[in-house]
Short mmCIF file of C-alpha atoms and ligand atoms in Angstrom, two decimals:
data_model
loop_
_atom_site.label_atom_id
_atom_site.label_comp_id
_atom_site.label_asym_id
_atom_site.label_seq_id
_atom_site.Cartn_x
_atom_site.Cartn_y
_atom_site.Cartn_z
CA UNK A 9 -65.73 54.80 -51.25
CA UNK A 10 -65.45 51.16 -49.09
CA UNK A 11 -62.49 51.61 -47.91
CA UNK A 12 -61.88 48.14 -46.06
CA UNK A 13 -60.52 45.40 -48.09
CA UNK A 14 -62.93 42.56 -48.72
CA UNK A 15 -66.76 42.33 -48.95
CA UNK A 16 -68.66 43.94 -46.04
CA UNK A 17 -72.15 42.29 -45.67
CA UNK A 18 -75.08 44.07 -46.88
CA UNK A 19 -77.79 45.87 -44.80
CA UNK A 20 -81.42 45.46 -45.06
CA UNK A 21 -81.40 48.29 -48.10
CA UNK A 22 -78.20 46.79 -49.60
CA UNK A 23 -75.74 48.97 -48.56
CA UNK A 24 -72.07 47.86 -47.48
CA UNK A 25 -72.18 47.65 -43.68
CA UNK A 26 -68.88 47.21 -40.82
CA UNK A 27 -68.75 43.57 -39.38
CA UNK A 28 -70.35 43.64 -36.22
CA UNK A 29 -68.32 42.22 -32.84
CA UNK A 30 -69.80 39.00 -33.21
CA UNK A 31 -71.42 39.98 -29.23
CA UNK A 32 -73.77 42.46 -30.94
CA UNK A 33 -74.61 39.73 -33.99
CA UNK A 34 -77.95 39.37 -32.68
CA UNK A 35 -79.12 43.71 -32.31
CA UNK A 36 -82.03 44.07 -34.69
CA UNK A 37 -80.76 46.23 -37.07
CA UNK A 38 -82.95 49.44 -36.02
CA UNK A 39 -81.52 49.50 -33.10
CA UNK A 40 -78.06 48.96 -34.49
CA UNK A 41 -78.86 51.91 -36.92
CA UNK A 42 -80.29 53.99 -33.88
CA UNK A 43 -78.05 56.68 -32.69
CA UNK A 44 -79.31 56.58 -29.50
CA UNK A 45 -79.54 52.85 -28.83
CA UNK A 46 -75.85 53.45 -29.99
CA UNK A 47 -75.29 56.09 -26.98
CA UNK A 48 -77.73 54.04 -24.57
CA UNK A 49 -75.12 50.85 -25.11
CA UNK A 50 -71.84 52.28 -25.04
CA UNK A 51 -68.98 50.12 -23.34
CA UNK A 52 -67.61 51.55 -20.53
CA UNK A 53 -67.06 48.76 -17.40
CA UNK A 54 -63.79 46.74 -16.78
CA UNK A 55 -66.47 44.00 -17.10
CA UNK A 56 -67.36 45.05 -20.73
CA UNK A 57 -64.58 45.57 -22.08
CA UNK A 58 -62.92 42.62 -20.99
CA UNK A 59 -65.44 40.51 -22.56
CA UNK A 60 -64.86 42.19 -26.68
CA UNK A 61 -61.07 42.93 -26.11
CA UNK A 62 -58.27 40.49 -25.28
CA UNK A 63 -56.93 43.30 -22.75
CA UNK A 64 -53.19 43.54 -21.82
CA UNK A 65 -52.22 43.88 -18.25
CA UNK A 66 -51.42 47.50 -18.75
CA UNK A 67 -54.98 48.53 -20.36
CA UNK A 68 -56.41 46.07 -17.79
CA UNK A 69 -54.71 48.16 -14.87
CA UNK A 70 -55.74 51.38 -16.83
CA UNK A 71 -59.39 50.39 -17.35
CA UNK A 72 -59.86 50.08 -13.78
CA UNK A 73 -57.54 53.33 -12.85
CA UNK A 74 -60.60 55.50 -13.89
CA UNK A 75 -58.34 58.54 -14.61
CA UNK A 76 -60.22 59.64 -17.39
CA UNK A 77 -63.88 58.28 -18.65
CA UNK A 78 -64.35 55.81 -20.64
CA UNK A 79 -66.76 55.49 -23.63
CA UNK A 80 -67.27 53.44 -26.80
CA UNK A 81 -70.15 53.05 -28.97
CA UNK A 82 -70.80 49.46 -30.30
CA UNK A 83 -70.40 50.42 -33.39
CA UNK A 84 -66.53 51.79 -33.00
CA UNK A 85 -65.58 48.65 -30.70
CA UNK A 86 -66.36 46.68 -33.95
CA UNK A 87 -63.67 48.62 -35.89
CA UNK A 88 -61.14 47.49 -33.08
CA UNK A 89 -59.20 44.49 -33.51
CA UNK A 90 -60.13 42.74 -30.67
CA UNK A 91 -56.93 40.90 -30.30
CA UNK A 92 -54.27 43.15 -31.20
CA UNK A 93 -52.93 45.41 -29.09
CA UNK A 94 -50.98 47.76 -31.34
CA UNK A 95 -54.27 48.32 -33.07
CA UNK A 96 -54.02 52.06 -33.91
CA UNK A 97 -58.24 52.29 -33.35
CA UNK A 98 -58.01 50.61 -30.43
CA UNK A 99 -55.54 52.45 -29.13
CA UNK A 100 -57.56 55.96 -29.24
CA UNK A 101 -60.08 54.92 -26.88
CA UNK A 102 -59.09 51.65 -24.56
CA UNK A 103 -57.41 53.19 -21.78
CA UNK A 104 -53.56 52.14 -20.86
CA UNK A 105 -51.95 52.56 -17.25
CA UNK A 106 -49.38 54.79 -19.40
CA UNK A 107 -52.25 57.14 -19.07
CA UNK A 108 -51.30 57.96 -15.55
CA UNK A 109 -47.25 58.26 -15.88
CA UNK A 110 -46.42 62.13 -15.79
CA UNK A 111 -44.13 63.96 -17.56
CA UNK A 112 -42.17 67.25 -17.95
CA UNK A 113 -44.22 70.30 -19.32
CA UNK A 114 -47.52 68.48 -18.81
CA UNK A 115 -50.40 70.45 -17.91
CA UNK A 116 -54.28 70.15 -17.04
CA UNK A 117 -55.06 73.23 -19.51
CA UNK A 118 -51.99 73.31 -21.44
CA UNK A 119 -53.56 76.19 -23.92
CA UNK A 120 -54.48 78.22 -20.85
CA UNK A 121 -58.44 78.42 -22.22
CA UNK A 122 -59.52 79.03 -18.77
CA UNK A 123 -57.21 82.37 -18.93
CA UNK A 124 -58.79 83.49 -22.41
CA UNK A 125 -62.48 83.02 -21.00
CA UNK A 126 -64.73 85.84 -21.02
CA UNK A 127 -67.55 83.83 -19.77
CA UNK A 128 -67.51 79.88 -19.11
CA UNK A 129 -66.85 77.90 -21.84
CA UNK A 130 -65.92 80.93 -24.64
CA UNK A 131 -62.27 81.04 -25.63
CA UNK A 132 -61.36 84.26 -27.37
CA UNK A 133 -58.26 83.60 -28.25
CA UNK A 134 -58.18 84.94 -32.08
CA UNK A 135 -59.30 88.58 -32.82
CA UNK A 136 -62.08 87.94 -35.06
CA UNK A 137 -63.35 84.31 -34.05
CA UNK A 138 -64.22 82.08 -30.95
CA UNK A 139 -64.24 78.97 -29.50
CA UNK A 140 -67.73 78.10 -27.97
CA UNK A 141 -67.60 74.82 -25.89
CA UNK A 142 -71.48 73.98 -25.96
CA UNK A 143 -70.77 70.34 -23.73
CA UNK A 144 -68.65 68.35 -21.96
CA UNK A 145 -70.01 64.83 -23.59
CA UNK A 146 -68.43 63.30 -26.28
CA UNK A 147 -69.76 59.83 -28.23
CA UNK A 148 -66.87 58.03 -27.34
CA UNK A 149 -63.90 59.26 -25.13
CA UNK A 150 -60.43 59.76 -26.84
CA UNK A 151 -57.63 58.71 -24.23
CA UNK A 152 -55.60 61.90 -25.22
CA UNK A 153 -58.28 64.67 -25.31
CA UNK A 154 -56.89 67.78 -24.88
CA UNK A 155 -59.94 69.10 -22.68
CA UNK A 156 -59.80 66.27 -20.62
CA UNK A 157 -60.25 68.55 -17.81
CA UNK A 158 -64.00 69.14 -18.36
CA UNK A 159 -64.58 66.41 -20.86
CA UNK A 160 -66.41 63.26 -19.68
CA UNK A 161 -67.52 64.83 -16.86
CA UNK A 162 -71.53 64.85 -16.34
CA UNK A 163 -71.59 67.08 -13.37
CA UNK A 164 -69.73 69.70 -15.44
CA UNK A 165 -72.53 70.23 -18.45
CA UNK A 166 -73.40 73.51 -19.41
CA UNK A 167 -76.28 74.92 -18.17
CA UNK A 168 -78.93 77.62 -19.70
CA UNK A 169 -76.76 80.40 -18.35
CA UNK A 170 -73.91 79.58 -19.17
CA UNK A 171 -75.29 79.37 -23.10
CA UNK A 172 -77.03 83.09 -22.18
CA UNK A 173 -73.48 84.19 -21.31
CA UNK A 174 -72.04 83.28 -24.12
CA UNK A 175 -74.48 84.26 -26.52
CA UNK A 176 -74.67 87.89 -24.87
CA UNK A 177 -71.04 88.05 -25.02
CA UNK A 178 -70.97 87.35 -28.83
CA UNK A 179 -73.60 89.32 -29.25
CA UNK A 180 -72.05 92.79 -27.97
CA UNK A 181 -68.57 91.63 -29.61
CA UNK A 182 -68.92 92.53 -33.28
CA UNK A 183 -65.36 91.76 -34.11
CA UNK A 184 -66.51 88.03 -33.94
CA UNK A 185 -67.60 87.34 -37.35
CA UNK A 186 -66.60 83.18 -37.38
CA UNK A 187 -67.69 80.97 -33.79
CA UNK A 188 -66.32 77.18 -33.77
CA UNK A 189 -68.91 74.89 -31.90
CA UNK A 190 -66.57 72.75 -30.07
CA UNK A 191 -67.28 70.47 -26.65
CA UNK A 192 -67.22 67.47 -25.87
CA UNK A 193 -69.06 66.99 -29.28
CA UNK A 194 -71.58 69.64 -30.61
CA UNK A 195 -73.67 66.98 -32.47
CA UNK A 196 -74.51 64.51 -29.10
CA UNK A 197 -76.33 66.87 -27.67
CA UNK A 198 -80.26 67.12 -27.73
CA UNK A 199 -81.36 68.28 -31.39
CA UNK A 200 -83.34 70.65 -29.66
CA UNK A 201 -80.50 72.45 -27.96
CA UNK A 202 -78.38 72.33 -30.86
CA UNK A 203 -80.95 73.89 -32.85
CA UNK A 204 -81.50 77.04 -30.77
CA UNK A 205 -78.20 77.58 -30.22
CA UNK A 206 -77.33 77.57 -34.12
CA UNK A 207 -80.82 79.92 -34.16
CA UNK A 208 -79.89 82.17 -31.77
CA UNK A 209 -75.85 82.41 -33.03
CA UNK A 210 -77.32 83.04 -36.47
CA UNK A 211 -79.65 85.87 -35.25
CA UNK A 212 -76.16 87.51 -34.52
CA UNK A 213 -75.83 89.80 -37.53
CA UNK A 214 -72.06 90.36 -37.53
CA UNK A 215 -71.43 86.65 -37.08
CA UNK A 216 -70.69 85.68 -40.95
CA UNK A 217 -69.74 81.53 -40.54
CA UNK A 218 -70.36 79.02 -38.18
CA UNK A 219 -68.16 76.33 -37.55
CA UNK A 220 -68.90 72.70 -35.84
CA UNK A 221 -65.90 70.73 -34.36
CA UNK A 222 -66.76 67.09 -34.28
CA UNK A 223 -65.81 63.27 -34.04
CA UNK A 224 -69.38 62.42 -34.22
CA UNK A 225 -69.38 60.84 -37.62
CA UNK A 226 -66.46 58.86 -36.84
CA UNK A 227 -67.87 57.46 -33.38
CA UNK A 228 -71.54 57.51 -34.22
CA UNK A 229 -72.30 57.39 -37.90
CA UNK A 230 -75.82 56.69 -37.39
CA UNK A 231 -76.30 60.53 -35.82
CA UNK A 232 -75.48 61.22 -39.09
CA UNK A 233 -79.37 61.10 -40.48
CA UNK A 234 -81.84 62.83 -42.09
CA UNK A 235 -83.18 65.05 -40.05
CA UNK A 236 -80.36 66.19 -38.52
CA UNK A 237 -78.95 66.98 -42.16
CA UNK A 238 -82.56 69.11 -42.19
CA UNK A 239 -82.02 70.75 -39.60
CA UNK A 240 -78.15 71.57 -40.23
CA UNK A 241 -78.73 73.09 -43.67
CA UNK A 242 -80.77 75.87 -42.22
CA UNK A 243 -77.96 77.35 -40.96
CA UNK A 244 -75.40 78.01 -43.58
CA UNK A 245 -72.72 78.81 -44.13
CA UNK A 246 -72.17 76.26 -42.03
CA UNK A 247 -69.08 74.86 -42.30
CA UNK A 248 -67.83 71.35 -40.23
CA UNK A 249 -64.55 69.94 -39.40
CA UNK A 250 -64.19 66.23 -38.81
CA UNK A 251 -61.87 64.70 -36.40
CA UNK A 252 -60.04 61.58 -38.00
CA UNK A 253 -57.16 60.16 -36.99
CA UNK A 254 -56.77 56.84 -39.47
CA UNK A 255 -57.70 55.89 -42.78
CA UNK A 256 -59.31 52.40 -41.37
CA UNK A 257 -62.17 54.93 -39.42
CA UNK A 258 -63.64 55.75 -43.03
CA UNK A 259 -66.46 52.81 -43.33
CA UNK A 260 -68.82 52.47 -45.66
CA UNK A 261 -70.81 53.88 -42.55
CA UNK A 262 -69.05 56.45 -42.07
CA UNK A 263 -68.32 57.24 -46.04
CA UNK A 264 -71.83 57.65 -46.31
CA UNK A 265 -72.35 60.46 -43.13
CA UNK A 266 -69.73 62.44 -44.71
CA UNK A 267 -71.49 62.02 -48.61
CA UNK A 268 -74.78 63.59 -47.14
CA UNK A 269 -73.27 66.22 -45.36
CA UNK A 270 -71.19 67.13 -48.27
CA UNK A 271 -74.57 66.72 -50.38
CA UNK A 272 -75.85 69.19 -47.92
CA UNK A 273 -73.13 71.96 -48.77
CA UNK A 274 -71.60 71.78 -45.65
CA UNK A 275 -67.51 72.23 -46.21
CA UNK A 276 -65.89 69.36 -45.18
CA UNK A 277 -62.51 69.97 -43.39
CA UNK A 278 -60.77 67.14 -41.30
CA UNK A 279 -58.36 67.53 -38.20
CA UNK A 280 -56.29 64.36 -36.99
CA UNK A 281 -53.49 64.69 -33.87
CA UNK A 282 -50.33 62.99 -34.43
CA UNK A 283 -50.23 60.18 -32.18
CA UNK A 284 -47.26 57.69 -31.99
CA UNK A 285 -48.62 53.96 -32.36
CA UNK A 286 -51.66 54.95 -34.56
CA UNK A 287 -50.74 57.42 -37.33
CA UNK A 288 -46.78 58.73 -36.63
CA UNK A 289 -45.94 57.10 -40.87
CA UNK A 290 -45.70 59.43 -43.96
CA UNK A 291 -48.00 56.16 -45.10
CA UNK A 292 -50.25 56.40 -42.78
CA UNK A 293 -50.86 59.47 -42.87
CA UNK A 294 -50.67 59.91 -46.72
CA UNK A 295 -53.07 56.86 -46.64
CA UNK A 296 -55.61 59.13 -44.61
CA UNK A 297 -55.35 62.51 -46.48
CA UNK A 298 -56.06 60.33 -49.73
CA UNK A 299 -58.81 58.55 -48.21
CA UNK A 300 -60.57 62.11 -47.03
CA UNK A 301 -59.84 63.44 -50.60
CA UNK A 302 -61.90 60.71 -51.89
CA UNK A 303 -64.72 61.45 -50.00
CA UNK A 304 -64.95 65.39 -50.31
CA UNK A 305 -63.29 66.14 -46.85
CA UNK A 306 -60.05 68.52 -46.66
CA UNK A 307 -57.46 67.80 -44.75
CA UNK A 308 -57.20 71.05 -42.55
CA UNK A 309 -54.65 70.61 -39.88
CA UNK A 310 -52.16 67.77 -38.58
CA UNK A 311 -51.82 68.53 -34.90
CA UNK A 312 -48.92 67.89 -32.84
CA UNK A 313 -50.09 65.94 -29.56
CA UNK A 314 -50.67 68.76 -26.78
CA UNK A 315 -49.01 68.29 -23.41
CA UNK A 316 -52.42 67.44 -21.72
CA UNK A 317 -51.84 64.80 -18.82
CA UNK A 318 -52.46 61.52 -19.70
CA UNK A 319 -51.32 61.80 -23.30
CA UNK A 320 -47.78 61.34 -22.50
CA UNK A 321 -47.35 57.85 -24.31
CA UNK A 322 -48.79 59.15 -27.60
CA UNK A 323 -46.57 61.96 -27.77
CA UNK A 324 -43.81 62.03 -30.73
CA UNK A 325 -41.11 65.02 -31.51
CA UNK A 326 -41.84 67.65 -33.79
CA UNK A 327 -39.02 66.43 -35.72
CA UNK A 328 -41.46 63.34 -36.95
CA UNK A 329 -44.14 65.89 -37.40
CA UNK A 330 -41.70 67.68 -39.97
CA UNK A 331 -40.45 64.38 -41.70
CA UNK A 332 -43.80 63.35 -42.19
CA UNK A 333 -44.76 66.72 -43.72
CA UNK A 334 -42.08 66.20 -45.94
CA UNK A 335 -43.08 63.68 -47.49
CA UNK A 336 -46.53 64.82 -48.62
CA UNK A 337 -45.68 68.39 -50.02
CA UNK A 338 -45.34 68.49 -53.68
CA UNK A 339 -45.95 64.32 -53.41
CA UNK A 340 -49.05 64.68 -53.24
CA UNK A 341 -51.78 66.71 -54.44
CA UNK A 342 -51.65 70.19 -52.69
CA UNK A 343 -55.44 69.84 -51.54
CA UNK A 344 -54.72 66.98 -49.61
CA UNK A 345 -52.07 68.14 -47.98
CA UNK A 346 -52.71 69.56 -43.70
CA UNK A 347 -51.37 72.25 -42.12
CA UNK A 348 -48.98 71.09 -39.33
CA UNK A 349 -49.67 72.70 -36.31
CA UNK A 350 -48.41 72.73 -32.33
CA UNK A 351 -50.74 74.78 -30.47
CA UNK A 352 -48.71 76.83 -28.33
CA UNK A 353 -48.23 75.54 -24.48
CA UNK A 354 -49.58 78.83 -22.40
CA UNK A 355 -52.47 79.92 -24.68
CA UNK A 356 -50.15 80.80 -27.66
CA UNK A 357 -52.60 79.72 -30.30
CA UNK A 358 -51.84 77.39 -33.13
CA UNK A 359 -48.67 77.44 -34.71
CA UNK A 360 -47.46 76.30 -38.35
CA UNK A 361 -44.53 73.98 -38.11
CA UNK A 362 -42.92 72.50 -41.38
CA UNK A 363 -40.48 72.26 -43.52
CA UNK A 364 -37.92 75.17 -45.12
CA UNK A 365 -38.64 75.59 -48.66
CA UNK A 366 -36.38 78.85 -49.09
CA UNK A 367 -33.05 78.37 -48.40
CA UNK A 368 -31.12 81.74 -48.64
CA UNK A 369 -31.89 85.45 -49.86
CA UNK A 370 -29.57 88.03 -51.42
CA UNK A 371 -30.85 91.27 -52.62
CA UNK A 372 -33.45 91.31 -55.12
CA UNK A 373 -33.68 87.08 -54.95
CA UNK A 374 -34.91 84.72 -52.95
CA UNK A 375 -33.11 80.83 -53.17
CA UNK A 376 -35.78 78.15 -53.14
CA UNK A 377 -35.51 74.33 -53.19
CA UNK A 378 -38.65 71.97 -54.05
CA UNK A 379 -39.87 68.72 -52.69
CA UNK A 380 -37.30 66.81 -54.59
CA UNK A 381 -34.19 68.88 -53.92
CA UNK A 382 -34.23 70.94 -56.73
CA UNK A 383 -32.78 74.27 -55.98
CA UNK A 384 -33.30 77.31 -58.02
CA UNK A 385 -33.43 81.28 -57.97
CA UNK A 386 -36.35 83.38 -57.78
CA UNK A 387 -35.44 87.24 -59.33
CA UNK A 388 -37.47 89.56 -57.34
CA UNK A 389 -38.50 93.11 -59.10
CA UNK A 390 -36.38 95.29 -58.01
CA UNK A 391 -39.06 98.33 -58.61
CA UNK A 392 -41.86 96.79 -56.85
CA UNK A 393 -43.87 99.30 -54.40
CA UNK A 394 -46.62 97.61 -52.46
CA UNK A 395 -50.27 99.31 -52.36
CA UNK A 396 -50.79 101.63 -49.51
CA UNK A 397 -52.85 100.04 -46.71
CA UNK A 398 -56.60 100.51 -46.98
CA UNK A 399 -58.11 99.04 -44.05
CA UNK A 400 -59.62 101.31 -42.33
CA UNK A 401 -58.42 102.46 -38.77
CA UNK A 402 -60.92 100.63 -36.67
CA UNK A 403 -60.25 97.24 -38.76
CA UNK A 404 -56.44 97.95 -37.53
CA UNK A 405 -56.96 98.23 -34.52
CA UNK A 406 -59.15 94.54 -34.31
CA UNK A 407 -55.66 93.35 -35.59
CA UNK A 408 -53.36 92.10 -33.48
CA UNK A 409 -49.92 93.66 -33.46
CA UNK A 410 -47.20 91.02 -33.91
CA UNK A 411 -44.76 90.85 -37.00
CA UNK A 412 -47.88 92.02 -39.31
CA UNK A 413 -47.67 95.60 -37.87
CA UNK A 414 -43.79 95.34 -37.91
CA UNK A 415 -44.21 94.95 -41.45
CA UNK A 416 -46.66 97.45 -42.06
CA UNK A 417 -44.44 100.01 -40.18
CA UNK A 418 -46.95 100.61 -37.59
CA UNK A 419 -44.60 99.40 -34.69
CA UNK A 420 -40.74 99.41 -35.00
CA UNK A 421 -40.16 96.74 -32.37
CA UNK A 422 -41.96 94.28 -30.40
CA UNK A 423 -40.22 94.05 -26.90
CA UNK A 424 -40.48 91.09 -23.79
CA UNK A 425 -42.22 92.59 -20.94
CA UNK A 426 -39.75 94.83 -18.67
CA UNK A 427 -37.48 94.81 -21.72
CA UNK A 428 -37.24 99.25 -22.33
CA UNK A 429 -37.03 99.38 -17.75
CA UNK A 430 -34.31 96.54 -18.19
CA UNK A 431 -32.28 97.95 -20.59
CA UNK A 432 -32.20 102.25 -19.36
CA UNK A 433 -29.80 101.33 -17.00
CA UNK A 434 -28.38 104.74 -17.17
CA UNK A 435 -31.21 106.18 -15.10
CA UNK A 436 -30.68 103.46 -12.42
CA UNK A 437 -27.07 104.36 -12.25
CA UNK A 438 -25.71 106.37 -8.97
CA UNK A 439 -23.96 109.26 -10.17
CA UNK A 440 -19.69 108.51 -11.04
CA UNK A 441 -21.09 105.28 -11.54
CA UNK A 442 -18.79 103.39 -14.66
CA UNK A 443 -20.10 105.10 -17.44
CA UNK A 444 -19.75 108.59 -16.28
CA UNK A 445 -16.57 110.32 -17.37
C1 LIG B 2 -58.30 76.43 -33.14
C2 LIG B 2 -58.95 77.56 -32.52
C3 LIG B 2 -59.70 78.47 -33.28
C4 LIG B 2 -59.86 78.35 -34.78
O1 LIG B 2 -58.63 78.52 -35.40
P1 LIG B 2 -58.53 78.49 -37.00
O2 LIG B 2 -57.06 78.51 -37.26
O3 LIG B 2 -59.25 79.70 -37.50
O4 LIG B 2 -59.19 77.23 -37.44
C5 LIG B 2 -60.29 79.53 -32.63
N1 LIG B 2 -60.14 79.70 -31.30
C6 LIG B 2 -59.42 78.84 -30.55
C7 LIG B 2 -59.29 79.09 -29.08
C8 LIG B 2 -58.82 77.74 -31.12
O5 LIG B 2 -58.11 76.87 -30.38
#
């Protein structure tokens, strides 16, 4: 599971352990190993940074811009090459005056969560699950966060009410059966909080699985211990989705987080952004899928970079996205393989982007090519009658229209707004107008 080439030197128990930035040589090792001496030490000045990193003039100038706060725990500056500039770790979290150049489309909330907030911080986007921002405080800060908006902040924290809200909310909204824990980072905040919210969600009876969205044992494997893992498998099924965006973030540290939550039973998913200059290769990224694989995490979904401001300079086409999707389908085992997703600018939700496996139809057959070009004919029965729905009316209605009830023949169109007063032109028309006779 040591992913790095070479020999990593032992800990006091023997275990493969990340070089340490020669600055931090000299931390005993429980405080090394302590998450929060981790937290209490993270790098954040122009002053800091400039004495582990060789900066450039452009992350100099963006260090001291402040447009978006800055964060890393000793531990992940050691992963950073403190030379090299293209690093694609150092790159996710040392900030870059590109940060600040604007560009078309770009937006503060560019999935419009704000609009699809019943109370603060709950985005109920999705008929039958929710979003549940429990902080705005992340382990480290990643340069193209999508919430940058509230993230890093500490005057925007959630308070007590605002977790009442929410928890109210969910509670007199049965359709919710699946919440996602999302921030800022679930797992910095205080066990104790973390614990009664996962108490109180669970004393929700119509809330089946609970979800936590997290980068925490990437940035801060040591949170990763033994009583948190206690205190997490109390609350299953609990299922967790790791955010990784390169194959060189998987140390033996952070190998060994993931092994005890997977020895826990928690699900392992993993969700990494497509950013140019760290992971925009079908080798990279084939390099990372592999490397979750290994350790019991599935790759869940490849996101295409959202048009948050500041993220400009790691954005890449969706053409890339496709290309690179491409090359893992059908070369690669199937379980490795992510979804691709863009999540629609305006609150559209996540959608699937990817290749075009069928090529044609005719009646009764559907034309299909594989992953190596191989085209061939699928006969379709041409007796086939599907069952006859059985949900029952109130789960239909919890459905969202869209193309599902156009195929289910409960709506015969789905029509932009103004589209039926648009188009009777007739009644707008004076009388001997051009289509009378
Ligand atoms: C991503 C997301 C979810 C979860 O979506 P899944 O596809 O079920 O993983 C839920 N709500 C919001 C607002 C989201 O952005």
């Amino acid at each position: 599971m040591v992913e790095r080439p070479g020999s990593d030197p032992p800990d006091s128990h023997g275990c493969p352990t990340t070089p340490r930035h020669p600055l931090f040589a000299t931390v005993p090792d429980v405080e090394w190993n302590d998450w929060r001496w981790q937290l209490k030490h993270r790098l954040n000045s122009v002053e800091e940074l400039t004495s582990l990193f060789h900066l450039t003039p452009e992350e100099l100038e963006g260090a001291r811009s402040r447009r978006f706060r800055v964060d890393i725990t000793p531990y992940f500056a050691s992963i950073i090459d403190p030379d090299n500039p293209h690093c694609p770790i150092r790159r996710q979290v040392i900030p870059t005056v590109r940060e600040l150049q604007a560009f078309e489309g770009q937006d503060v909330d560019s999935l419009a969560e704000e609009a699809h907030s019943p109370v603060p911080g709950l985005v109920h986007r999705y008929p039958d699950r929710v979003l549940m921002l429990v902080t705005t405080q992340c382990a480290s800060y990643c340069r193209y966060c999508t919430r940058s908006r509230i993230v890093g902040d500490p005057t925007a924290q959630f308070s007590r009410r605002d977790y009442d809200q929410q928890l109210e909310y969910l509670a007199r909204t049965p359709a919710v059966r699946d919440v996602l824990l999302s921030g800022g980072d679930p797992l910095v905040l205080p066990p104790k909080i973390l614990e009664m919210l996962l108490e109180r969600l669970r004393a929700i009876p119509h809330i089946e699985i609970i979800r936590i969205g997290t980068r925490v044992p990437v940035f801060l494997p040591q949170r990763i211990d033994e009583e948190l893992i206690a205190m997490l498998r109390r609350f299953h099924p609990l299922w967790m989705n790791i955010h990784f965006n390169h194959a060189r973030e998987m140390t033996p540290e952070v190998a060994r987080a993931c092994a005890r939550l997977a020895d826990a039973g928690i699900p392992l998913g993993a969700q990494a952004v497509l950013l140019a200059g760290v992971n925009d290769a079908p080798e990279i990224i084939r390099d990372l899928i592999h490397t979750l694989v290994r350790n019991r995490i599935r790759p869940y979904y490849l996101y295409q970079c959202d048009l948050v401001a500041g993220a400009g300079h790691f954005r890449t086409s969706v053409s890339r996205g496709i290309e690179i999707m491409e090359s893992l389908r059908g070369h690669t085992s199937g379980y490795a393989v992510p979804t691709y997703v863009v999540d629609a600018p305006g609150g559209g939700g996540k959608v699937p982007v990817g290749p075009t496996y069928m090529i044609s139809q005719g009646v009764n057959k559907v034309i299909l090519r594989n992953y190596e070009g191989f085209i061939t004919i699928y006969d379709e029965p041409n007796d086939y009658i599907p069952p006859r729905p059985t949900t029952r009316a109130a789960d239909q209605e919890a459905m969202q229209a869209g193309l599902a009830a156009l195929l289910d023949g409960s709506i015969s169109a789905i029509k932009p707004e103004g589209f039926d007063s648009l188009h009777r032109r007739d009644q707008e028309m004076p009388a001997g107008g051009p289509i009378s006779a």
